[in-house]
Short mmCIF file of C-alpha atoms in Angstrom, two decimals:
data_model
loop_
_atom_site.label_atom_id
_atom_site.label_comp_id
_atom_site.label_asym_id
_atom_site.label_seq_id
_atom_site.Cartn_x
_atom_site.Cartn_y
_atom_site.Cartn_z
CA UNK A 59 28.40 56.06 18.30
CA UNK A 60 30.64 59.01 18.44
CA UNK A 61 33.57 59.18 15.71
CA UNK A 62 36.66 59.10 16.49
CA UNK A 63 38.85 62.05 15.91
CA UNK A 64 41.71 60.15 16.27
CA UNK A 65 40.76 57.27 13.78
CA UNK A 66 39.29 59.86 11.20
CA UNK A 67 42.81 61.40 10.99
CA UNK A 68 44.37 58.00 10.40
CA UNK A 69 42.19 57.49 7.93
CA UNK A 70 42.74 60.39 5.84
CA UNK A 71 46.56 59.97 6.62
CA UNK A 72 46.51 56.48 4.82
CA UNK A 73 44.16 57.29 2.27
CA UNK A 74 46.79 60.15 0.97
CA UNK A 75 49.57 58.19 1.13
CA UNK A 76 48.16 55.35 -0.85
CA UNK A 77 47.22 52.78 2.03
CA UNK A 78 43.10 53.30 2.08
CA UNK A 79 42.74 49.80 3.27
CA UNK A 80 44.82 49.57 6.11
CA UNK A 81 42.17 50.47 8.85
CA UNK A 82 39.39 48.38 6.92
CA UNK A 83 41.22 45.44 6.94
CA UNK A 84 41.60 45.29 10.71
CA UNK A 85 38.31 46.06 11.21
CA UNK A 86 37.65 42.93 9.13
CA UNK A 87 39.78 41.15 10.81
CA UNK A 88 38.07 41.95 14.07
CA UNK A 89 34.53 40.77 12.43
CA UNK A 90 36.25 37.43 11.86
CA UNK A 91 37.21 36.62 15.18
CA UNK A 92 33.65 37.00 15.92
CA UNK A 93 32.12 33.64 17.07
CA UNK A 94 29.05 33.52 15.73
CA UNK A 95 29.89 35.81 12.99
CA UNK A 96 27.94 39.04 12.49
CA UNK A 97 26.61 38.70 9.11
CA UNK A 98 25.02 41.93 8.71
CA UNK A 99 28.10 43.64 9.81
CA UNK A 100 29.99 41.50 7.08
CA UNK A 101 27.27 42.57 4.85
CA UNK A 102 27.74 46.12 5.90
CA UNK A 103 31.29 45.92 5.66
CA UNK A 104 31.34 44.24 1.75
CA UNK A 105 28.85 47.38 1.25
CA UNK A 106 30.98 49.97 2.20
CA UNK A 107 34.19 48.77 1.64
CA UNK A 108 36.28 46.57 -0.72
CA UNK A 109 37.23 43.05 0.46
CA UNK A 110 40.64 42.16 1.02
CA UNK A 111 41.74 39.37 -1.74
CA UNK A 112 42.72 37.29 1.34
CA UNK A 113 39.65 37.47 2.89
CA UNK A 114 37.30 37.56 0.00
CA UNK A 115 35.93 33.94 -0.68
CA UNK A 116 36.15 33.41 2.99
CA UNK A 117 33.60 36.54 3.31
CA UNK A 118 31.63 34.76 -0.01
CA UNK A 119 30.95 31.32 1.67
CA UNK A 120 29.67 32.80 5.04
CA UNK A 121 27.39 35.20 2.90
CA UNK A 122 25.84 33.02 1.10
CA UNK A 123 25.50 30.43 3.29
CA UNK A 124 28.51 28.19 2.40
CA UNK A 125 29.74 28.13 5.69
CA UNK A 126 27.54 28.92 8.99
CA UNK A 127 28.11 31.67 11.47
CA UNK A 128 29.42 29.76 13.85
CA UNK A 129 33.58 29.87 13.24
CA UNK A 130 34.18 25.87 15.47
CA UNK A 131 31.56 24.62 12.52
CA UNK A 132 33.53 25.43 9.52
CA UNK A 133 35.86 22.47 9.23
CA UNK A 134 32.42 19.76 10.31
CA UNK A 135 30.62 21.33 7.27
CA UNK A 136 33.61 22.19 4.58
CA UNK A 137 33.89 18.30 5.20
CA UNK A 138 30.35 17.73 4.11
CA UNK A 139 30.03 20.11 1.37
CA UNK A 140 33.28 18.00 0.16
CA UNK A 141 31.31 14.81 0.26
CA UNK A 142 28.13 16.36 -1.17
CA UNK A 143 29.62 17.20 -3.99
CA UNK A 144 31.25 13.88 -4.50
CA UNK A 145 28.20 12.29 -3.79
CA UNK A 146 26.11 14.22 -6.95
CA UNK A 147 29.28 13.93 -8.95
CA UNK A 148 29.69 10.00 -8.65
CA UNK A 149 25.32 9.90 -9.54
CA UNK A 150 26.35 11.79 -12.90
CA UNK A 151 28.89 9.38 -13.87
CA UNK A 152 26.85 6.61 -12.58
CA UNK A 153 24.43 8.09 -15.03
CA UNK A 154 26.95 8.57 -17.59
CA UNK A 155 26.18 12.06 -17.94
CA UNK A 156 29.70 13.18 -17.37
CA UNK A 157 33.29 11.29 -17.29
CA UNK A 158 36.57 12.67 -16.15
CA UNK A 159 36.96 14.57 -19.41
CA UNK A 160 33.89 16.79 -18.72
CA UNK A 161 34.90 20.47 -18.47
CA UNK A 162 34.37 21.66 -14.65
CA UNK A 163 32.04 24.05 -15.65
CA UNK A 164 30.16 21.66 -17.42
CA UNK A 165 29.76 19.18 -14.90
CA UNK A 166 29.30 21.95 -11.95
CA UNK A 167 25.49 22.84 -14.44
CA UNK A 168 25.10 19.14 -14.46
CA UNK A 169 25.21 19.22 -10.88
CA UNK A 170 23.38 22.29 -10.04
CA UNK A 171 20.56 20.62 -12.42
CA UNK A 172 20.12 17.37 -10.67
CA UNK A 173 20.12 19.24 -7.40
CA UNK A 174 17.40 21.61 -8.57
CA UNK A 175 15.49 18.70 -10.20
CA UNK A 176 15.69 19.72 -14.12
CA UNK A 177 18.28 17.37 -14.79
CA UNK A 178 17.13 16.81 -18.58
CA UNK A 179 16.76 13.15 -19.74
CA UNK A 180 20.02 13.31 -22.45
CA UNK A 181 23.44 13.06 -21.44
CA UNK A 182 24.59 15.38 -24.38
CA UNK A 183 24.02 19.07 -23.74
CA UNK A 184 21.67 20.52 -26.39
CA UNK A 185 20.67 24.10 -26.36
CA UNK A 186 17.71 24.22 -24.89
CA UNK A 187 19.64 22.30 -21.95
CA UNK A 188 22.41 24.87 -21.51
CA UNK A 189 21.97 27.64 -19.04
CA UNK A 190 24.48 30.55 -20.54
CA UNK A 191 24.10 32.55 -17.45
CA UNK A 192 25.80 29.72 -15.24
CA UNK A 193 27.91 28.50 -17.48
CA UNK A 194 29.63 32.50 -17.58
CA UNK A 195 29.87 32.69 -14.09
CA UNK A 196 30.75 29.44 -13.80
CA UNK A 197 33.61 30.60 -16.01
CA UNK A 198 34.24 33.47 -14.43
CA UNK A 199 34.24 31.40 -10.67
CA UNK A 200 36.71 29.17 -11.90
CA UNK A 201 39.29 31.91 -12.89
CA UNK A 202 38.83 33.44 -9.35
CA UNK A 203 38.67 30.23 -7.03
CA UNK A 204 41.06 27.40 -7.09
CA UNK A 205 39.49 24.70 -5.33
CA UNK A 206 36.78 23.06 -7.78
CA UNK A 207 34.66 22.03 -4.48
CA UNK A 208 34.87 25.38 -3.25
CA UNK A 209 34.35 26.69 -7.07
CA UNK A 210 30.98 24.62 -7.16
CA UNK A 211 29.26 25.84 -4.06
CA UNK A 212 30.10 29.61 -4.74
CA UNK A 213 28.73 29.21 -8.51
CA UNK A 214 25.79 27.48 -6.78
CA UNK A 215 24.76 29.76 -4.04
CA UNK A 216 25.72 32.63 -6.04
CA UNK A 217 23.48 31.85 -8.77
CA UNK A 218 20.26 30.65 -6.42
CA UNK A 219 20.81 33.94 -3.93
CA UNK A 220 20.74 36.08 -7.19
CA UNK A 221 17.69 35.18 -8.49
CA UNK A 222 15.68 34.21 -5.14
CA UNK A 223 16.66 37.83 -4.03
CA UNK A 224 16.71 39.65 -7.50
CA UNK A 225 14.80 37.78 -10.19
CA UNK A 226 11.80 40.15 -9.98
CA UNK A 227 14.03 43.18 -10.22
CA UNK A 228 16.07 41.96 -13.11
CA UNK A 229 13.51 43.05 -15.27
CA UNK A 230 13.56 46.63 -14.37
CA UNK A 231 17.47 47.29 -14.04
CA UNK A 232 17.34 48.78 -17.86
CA UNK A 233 14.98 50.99 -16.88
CA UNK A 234 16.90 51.65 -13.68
CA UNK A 235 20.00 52.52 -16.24
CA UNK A 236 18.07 55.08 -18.43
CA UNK A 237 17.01 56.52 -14.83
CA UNK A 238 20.24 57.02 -13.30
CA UNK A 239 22.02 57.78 -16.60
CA UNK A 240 19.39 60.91 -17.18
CA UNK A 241 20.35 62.58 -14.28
CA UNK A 242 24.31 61.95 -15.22
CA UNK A 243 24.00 62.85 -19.10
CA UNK A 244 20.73 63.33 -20.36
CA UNK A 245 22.47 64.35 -23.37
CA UNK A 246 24.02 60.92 -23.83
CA UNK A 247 21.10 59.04 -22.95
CA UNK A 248 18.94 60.75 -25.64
CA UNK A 249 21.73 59.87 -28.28
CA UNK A 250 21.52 56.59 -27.81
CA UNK A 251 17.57 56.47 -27.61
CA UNK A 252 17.15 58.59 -31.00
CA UNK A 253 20.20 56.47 -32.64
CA UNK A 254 18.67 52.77 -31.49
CA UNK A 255 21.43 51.77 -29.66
CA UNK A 256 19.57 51.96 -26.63
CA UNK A 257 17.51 48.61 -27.06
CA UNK A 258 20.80 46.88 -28.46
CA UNK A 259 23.15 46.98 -24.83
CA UNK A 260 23.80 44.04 -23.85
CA UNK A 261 21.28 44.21 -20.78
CA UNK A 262 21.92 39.91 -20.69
CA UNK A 263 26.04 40.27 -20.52
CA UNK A 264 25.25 43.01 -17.16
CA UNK A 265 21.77 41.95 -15.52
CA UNK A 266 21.64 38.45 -15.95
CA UNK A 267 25.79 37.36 -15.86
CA UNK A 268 26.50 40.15 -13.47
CA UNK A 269 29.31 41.14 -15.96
CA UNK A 270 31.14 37.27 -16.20
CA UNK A 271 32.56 37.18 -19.77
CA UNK A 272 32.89 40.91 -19.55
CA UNK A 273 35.29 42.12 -17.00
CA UNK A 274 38.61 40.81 -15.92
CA UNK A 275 38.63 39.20 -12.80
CA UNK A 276 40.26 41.64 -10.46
CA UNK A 277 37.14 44.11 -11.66
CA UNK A 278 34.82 41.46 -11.61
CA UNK A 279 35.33 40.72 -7.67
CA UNK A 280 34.76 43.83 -6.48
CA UNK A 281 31.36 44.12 -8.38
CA UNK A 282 30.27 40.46 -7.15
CA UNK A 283 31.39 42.09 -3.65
CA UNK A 284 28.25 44.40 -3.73
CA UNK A 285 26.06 41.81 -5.47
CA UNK A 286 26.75 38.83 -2.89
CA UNK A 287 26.95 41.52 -0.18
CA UNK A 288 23.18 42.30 -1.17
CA UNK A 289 22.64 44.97 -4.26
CA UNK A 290 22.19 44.03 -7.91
CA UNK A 291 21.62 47.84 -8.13
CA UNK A 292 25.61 48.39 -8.30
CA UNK A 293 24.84 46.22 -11.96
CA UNK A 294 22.87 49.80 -13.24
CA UNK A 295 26.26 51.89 -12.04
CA UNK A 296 28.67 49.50 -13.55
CA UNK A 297 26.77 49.64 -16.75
CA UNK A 298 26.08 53.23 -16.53
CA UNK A 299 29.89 54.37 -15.75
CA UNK A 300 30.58 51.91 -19.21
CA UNK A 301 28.72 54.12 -21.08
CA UNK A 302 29.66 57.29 -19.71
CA UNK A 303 33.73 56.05 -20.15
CA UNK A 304 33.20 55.38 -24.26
CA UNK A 305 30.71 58.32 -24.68
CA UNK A 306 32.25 59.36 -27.33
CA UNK A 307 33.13 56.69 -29.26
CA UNK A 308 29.10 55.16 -28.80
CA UNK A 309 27.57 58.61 -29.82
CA UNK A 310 29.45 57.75 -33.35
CA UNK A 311 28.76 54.27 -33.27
CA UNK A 312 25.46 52.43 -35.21
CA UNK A 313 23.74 50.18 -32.98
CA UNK A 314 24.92 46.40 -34.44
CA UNK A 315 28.38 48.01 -33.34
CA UNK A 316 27.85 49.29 -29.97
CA UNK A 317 26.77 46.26 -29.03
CA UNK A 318 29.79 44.43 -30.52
CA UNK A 319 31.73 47.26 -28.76
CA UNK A 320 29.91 46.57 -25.33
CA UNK A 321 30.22 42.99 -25.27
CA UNK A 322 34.15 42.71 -26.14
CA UNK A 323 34.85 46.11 -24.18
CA UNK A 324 38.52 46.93 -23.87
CA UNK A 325 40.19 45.26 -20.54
CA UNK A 326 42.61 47.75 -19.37
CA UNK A 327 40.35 50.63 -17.95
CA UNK A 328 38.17 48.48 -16.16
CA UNK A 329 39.49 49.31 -12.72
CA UNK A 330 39.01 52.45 -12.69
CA UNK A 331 35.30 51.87 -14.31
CA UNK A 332 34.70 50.01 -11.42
CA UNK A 333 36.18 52.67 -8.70
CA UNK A 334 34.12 55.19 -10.51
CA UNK A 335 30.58 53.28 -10.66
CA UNK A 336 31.22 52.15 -6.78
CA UNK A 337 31.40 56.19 -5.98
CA UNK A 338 28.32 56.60 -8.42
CA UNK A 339 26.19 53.71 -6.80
CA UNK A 340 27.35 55.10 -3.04
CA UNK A 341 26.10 58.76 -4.66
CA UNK A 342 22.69 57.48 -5.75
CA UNK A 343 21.55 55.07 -3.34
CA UNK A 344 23.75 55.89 -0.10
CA UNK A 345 26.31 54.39 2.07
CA UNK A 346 25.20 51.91 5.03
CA UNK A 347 26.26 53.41 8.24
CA UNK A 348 25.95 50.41 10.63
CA UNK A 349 29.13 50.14 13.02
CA UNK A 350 32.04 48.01 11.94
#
């Protein structure tokens, strides 16, 4: 499709005056009149672009699955996910395995457990029972959506998506890191190699949480924009642009405190972190080019 001179000069008009989104967020708006929706264009979209908050767990649910394509369904099946969840909630109290004094996130693993069949046979959560992973997203869901139905099924779908997509290249994102982070400062990389610090980063906290319990929320959505939208490889540039950002306070750092560093990370530059791995990750791996 030919560009559009026209539209290219709006574009760069808005982006210098400080209103990049303006254009993007009609052509959302477009996509969601749609009826059935386009996911791959929404897909596409997420990829290239950052969600409106407006739109944003809207743009979740129909990704992963919440809600169908088709816009007249919506309502018929935001009813039933409403009773499902009431449904598996009422079993657990039936069960006794959670009361009204539960905490949400604690009865949303509870849930996701007896759905997945590995419900285990005590009520009281011991750790070998306690998935970490859900419970930080969980966490970090809860802080971003208000609705504790809605809350449920993101955590959910989020969670299953990630590793029936992902789980076999979880394993390889470090290695993905020391890749990337060669080619950006070799220099850096070899620091931390020689020092130790290398096998202390808290590859769990990144891969495995996709950052919950480690950046504030209004960071944290825009990362979980490219991971629901379809890359856990924007987890390597997130990580990466960490490390380049305190370069020189880790090159000084032993490894027990680089990791304490890492995993309690100061929240006001995270933004920008963000912004900056986004550019990397659209460097490195490219920028999808389907029409929106």
């Amino acid at each position: 499709m030919a560009e559009d001179p026209q539209r290219n000069f709006r574009s760069a008009y808005y982006e210098k005056v400080g209103f990049r989104g303006v254009e993007e967020k009609k052509s959302l708006e477009i996509l969601l009149k749609d009826n059935p929706l386009d996911t791959e264009k929404l897909i596409t979209f997420c990829q290239r672009f950052p969600l409106p908050s407006m739109y944003r767990i809207h743009v979740w649910k129909v990704l992963l699955g919440i809600l169908p394509p088709h816009s007249d369904s919506h309502s018929l099946v935001t009813r039933y996910r409403a009773e499902q969840y009431e449904d598996v909630r009422g079993a657990l109290v039936t069960m006794r395995f959670v009361n009204d004094m539960t905490p949400l996130t604690d009865l949303h693993l509870r849930m996701f457990q007896l759905e997945n069949q590995v419900l285990p046979r005590c009520s009281e959560l011991s750790p070998d029972d306690v998935d970490e992973d859900f419970l930080a997203i969980g966490h970090a869901m809860e802080e971003l959506v208000d609705d504790p139905v809605d809350c449920y099924w993101l955590v959910k779908n989020f969670v299953s998506q990630f590793h029936n997509k992902f789980g076999d290249s979880i394993p390889h994102l470090p290695k993905s890191l020391e890749h990337f982070l060669s080619q950006e400062d070799n220099a850096l990389l070899t620091q931390l190699r020689s020092s130790g610090c290398l096998a202390t980063l808290p590859y769990s906290l990144w891969f495995q949480r996709c950052f919950a319990g480690c950046l504030p929320d209004t960071s944290l959505q825009r990362v979980w924009d490219k991971v629901i939208s379809g890359s856990c490889k924007i987890l390597v540039f997130v990580a990466m642009e960490i490390l380049l950002t305190y370069k020189i306070m880790l090159m000084g750092t032993k490894p027990e405190g680089v990791a304490n560093f890492l995993c309690n990370m100061p929240q006001e530059n995270t933004d920008a972190i963000v912004t900056k791995a986004i550019d990397l990750w659209h460097k490195y791996c490219g920028t999808p080019m389907h029409s929106v």
